[in-house]
Coordinates of C-alpha atoms in Angstrom, one line a residue:
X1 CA 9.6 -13.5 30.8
X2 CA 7.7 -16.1 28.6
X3 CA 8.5 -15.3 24.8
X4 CA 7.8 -16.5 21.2
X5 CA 10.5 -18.8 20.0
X6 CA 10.5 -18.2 16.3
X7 CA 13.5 -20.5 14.3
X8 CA 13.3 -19.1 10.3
X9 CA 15.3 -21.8 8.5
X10 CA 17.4 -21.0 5.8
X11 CA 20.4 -22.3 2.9
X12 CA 22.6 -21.3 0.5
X13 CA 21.0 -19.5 -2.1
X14 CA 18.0 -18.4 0.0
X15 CA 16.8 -15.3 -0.4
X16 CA 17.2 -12.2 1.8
X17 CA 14.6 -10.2 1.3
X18 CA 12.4 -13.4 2.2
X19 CA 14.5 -13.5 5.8
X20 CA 14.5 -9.6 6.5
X21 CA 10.6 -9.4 5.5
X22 CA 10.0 -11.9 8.4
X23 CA 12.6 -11.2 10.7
X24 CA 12.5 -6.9 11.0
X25 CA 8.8 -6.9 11.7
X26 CA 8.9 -8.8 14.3
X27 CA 11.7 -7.6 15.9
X28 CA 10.1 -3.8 15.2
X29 CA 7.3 -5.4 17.1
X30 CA 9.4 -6.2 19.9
X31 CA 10.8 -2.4 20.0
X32 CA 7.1 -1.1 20.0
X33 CA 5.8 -3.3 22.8
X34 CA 4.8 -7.2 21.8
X35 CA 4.4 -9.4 25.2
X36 CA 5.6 -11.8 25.2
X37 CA 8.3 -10.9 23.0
X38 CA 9.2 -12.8 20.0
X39 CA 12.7 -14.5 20.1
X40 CA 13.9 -14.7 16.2
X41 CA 16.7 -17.1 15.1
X42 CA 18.0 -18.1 11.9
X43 CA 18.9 -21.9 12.1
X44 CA 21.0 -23.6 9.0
X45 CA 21.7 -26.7 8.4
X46 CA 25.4 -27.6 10.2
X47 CA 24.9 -24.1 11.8
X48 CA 26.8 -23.1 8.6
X49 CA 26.7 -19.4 7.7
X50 CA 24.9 -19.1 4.6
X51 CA 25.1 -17.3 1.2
X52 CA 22.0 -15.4 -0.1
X53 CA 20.9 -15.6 -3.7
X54 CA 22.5 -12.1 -3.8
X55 CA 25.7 -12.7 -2.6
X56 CA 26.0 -11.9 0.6
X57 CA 26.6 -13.7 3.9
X58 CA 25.0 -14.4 7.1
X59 CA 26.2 -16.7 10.1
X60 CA 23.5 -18.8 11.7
X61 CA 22.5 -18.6 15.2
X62 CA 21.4 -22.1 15.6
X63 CA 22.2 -25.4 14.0
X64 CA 19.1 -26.8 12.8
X65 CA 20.0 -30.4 13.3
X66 CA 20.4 -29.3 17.2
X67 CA 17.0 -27.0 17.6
X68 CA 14.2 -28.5 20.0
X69 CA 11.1 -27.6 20.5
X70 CA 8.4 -26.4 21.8
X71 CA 8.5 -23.2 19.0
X72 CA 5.2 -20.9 18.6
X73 CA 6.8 -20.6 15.0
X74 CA 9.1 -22.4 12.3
X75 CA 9.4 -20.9 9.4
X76 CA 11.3 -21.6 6.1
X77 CA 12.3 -19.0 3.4
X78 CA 12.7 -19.6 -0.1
X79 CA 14.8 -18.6 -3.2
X80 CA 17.0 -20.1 -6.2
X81 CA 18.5 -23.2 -4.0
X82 CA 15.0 -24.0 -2.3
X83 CA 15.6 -27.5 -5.3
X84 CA 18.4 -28.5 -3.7
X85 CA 17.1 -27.9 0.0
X86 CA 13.6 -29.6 -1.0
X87 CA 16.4 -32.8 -1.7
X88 CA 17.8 -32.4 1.3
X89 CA 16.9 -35.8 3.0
X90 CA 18.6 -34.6 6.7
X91 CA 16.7 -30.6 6.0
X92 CA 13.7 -32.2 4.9
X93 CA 13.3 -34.7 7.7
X94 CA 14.1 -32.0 10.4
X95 CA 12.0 -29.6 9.2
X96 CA 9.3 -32.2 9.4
X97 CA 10.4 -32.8 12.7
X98 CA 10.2 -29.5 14.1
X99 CA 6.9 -28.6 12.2
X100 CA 5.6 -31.5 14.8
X101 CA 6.8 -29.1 17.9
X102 CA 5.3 -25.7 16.4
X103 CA 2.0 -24.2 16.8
X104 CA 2.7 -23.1 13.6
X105 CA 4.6 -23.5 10.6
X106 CA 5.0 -21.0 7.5
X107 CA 7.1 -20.7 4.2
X108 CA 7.9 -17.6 1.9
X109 CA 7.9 -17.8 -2.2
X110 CA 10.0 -20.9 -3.2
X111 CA 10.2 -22.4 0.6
X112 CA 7.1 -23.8 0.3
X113 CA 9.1 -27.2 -1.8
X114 CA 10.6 -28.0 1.4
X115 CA 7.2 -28.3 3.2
X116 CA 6.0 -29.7 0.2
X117 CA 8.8 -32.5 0.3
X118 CA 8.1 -32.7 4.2
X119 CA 4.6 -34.1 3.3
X120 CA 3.5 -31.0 5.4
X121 CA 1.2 -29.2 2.6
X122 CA -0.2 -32.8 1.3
X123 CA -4.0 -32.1 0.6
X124 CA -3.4 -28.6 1.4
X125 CA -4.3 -25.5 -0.2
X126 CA -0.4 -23.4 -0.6
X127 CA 1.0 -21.0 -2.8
X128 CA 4.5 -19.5 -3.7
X129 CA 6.1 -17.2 -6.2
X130 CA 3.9 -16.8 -9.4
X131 CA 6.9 -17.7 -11.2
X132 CA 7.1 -21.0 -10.2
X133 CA 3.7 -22.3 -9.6
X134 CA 3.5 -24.8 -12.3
X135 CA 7.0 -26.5 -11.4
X136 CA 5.9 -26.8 -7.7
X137 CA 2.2 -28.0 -9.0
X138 CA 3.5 -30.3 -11.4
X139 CA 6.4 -31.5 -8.5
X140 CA 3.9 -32.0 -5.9
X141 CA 1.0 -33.0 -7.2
X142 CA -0.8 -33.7 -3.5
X143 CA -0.5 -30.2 -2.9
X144 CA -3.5 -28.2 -4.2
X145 CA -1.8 -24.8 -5.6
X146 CA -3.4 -21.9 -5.8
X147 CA -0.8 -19.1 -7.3
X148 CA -3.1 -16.3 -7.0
X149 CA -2.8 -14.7 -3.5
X150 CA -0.4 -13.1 -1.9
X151 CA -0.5 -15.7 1.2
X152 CA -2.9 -18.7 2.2
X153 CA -3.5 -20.1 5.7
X154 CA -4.4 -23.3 6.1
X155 CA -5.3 -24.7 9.4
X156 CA -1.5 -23.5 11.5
X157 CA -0.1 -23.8 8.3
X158 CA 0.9 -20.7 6.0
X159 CA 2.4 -20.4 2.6
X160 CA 3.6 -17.0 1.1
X161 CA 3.9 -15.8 -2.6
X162 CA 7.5 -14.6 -2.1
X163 CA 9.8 -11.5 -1.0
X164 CA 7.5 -9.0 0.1
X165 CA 4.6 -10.9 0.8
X166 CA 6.2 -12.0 3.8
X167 CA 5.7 -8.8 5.4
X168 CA 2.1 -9.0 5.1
X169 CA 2.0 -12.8 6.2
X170 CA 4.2 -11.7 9.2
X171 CA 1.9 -8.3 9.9
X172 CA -1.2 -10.5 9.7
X173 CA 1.0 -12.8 12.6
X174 CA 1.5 -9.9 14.8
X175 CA -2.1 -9.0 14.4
X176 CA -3.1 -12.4 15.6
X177 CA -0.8 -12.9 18.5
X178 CA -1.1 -9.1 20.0
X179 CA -4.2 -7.3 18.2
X180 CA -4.3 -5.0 15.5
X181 CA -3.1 -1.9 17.5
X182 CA 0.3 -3.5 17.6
X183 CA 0.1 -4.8 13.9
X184 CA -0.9 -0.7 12.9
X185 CA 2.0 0.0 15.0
X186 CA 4.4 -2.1 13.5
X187 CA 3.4 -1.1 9.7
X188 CA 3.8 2.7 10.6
X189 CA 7.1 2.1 11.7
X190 CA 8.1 0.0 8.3
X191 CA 6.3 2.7 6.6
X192 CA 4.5 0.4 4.7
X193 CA 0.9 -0.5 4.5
X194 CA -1.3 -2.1 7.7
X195 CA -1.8 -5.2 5.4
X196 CA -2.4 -6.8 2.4
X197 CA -5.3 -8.7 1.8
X198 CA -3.9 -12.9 2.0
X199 CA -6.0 -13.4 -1.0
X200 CA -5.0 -10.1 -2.7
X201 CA -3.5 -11.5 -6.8
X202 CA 0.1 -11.2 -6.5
X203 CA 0.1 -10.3 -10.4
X204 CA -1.9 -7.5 -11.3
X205 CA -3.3 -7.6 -14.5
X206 CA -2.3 -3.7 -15.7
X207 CA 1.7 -5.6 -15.5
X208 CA 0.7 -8.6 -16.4
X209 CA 0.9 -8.5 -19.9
X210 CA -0.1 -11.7 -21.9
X211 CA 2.6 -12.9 -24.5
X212 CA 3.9 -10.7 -26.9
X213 CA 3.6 -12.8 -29.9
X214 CA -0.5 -12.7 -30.0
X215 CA -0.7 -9.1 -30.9
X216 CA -5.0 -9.4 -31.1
X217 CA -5.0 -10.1 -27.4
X218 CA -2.7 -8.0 -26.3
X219 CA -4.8 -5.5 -27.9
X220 CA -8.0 -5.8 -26.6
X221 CA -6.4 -6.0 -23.5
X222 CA -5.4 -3.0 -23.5
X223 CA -8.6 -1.9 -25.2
X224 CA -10.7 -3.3 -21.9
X225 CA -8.3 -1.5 -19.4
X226 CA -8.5 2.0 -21.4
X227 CA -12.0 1.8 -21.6
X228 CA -13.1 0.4 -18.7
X229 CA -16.7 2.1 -17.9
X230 CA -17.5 1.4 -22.1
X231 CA -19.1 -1.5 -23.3
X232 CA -17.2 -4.5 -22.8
X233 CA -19.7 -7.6 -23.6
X234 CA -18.1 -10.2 -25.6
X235 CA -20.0 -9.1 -28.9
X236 CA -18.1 -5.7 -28.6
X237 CA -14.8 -7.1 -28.4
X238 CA -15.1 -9.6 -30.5
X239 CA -16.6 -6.8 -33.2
X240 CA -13.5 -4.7 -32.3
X241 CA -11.1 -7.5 -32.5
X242 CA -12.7 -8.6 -36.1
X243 CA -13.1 -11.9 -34.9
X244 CA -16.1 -14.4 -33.9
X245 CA -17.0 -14.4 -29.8
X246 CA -16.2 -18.2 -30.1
X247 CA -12.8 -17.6 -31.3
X248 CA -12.1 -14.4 -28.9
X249 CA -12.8 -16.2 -26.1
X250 CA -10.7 -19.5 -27.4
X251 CA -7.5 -17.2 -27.5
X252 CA -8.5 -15.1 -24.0
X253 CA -8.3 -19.0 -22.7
X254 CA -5.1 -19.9 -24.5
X255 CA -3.1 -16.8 -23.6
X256 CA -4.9 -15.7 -20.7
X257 CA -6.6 -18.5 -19.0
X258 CA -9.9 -16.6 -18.6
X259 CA -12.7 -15.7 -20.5
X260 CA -13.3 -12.1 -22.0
X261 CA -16.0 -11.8 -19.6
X262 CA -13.9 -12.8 -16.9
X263 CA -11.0 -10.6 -17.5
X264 CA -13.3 -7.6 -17.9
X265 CA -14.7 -8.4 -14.3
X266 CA -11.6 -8.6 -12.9
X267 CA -10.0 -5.7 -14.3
X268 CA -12.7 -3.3 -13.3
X269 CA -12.7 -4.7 -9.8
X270 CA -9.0 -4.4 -9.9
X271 CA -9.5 -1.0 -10.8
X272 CA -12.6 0.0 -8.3
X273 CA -9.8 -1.3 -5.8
X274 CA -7.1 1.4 -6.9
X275 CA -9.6 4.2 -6.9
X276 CA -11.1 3.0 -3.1
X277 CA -7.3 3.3 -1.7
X278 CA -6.6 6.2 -3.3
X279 CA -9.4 8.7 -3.4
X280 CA -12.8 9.8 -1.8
X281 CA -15.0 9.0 -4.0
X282 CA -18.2 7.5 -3.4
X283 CA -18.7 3.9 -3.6
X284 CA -21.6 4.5 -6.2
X285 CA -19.0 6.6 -8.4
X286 CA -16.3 4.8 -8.2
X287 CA -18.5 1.8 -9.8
X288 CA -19.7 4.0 -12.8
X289 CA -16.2 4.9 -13.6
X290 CA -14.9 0.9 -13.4
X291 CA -18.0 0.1 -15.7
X292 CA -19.7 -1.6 -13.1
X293 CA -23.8 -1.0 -12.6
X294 CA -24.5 0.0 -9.4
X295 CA -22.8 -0.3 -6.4
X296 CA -24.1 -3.6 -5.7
X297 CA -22.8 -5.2 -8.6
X298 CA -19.4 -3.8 -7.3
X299 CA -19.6 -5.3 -4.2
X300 CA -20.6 -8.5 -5.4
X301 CA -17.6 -8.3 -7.6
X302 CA -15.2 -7.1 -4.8
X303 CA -16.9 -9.8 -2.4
X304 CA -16.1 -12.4 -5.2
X305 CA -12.6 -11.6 -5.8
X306 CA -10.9 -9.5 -2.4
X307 CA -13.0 -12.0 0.0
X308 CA -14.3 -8.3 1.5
X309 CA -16.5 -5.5 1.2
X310 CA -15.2 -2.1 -1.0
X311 CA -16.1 -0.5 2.6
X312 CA -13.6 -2.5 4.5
X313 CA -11.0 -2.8 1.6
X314 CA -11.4 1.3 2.0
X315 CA -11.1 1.1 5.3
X316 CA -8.1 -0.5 5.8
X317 CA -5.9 -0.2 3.0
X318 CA -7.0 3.5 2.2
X319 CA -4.2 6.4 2.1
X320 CA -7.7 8.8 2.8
X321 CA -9.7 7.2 4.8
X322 CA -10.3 8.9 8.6
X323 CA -8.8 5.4 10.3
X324 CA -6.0 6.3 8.3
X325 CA -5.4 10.2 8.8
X326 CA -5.9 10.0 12.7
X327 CA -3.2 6.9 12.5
X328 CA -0.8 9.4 10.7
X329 CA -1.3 12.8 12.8
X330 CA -1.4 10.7 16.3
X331 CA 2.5 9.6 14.8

């Protein structure tokens, strides 16, 4: 029988969630019925075993130097040595080789330097881990780095945020090569959702604090997100901050990179989001609460941000919605 060759390349200091978040869908996928089946293989440089960031050790399957194409997928994961890997000149170049002999080619969180160093992301639009956005911008200037979603896809080629976010890239693969019945199938057995969104933010701005030390933003932060269906124009915060609009907004752009108008927007949205997955309210309701006026303006909002409708945000990612409940009593 035909199958999927899939090589997921990794070094020392990788990290393992990054590998198991690839690797156990698709082998789950395998269990529940994919055809052709997807052959996984972890290739390392010198077919070396490796040692994860955490410590532990794997042995490789295949030596990296020796793999050959044709492969439906390469894949490279990242984590705290992905420096030294993207300086790899003999990694680097056979990476690049092999991306020439997939279909296509992906990376998870901190990977993305060595497709960066490839040349394989130059005038491409990529991501990684939040964290180190601005050191892979800065690195790879060719690259055009967005750090907000969770993953992009760019023509075959995909980038990932990091750990986890490789199980929605690799749910949204399944999807694609066998349909969305297997993809459902696969997430119920991982017990985890059918997917993320790609352009979901990987921060969310309830966690994401801004810095400590400016105590005025940080409060009408947390004014805007305990008040969210209360007016928020730029007069009132500034009024409740004691401050001019001109200079509220300067420090919303200094600490939070967005204006108070923005950051208003996006955490009502943020919020209409957390209420569609998680209860029955109406559409129209669930905008009154978040601040928003109508239901239009929250779709427009949602549309804006999620890249879909609240209806099929609710649809698919709700733990209510009918979809969802006949999904859970047919297991």
């Amino acid at each position: 029988m035909d199958v999927r060759r899939i090589i997921v390349v990794a070094y020392d200091g990788a990290e393992l969630l990054d590998f198991a978040c690839v690797t156990t869908p698709l082998v789950v996928a395998n269990l529940v019925g994919a055809a052709p089946p997807y052959e996984v293989r972890l290739a390392t440089p010198g077919g070396r075993a490796v040692t994860w960031g955490t410590g532990f050790t794997i042995q490789a399957q295949e030596t990296l130097e020796r793999v050959t194409g044709p492969l439906d997928t390469l894949l490279v994961c990242g984590g705290l040595g992905h420096k030294t890997a993207a300086a790899d000149r003999g990694l680097v170049a056979h990476v690049r080789r092999l991306a020439r002999e997939s279909r296509r080619v992906a990376s998870v969180c901190t990977g993305a330097s060595v497709l960066a160093a490839a040349g394989l992301l130059d005038g491409r639009r990529a991501t990684t881990h939040w964290q180190w956005a601005s050191d892979f911008a800065a690195r790879y200037p060719a690259v055009a780095v967005d750090p907000d979603p969770i993953f992009v896809r760019d023509g075959q080629i995909s980038t990932a945020a990091g750990v986890t976010s490789a199980l929605d890239l690799t749910l949204a693969f399944v999807e694609e090569d066998h349909g969305a019945a297997l993809a459902r199938q696969v997430a119920r057995q991982l017990v985890t959702y059918l997917q993320r969104p790609g352009n979901q933010a990987q921060m969310s701005m309830f966690t994401a604090a801004p810095p400590p030390g400016d105590g005025l933003v940080r409060r009408i932060v947390d004014h805007v997100t305990g008040n969210l269906a209360a007016d928020l124009g730029s007069a009132t915060l500034a009024a409740v901050a004691g401050v001019s609009e001109r200079h509220l907004s300067r420090l919303f752009l200094r600490h939070l990179g967005r204006t108070p108008a923005r950051f208003v927007r996006e955490a009502r949205t943020e919020a209409a989001a957390h209420l569609l997955a998680t209860t029955r309210l109406p559409v129209a309701a669930i905008a009154a609460r978040c601040g928003f006026n109508g239901a239009e303006t929250l779709r427009q909002a949602f549309t804006d941000r999620y890249g879909v409708s609240p209806s099929h945000y609710r649809a698919t990612q709700s733990r209510t919605s009918p979809e969802r409940r006949l999904r859970v009593a047919a297991s």
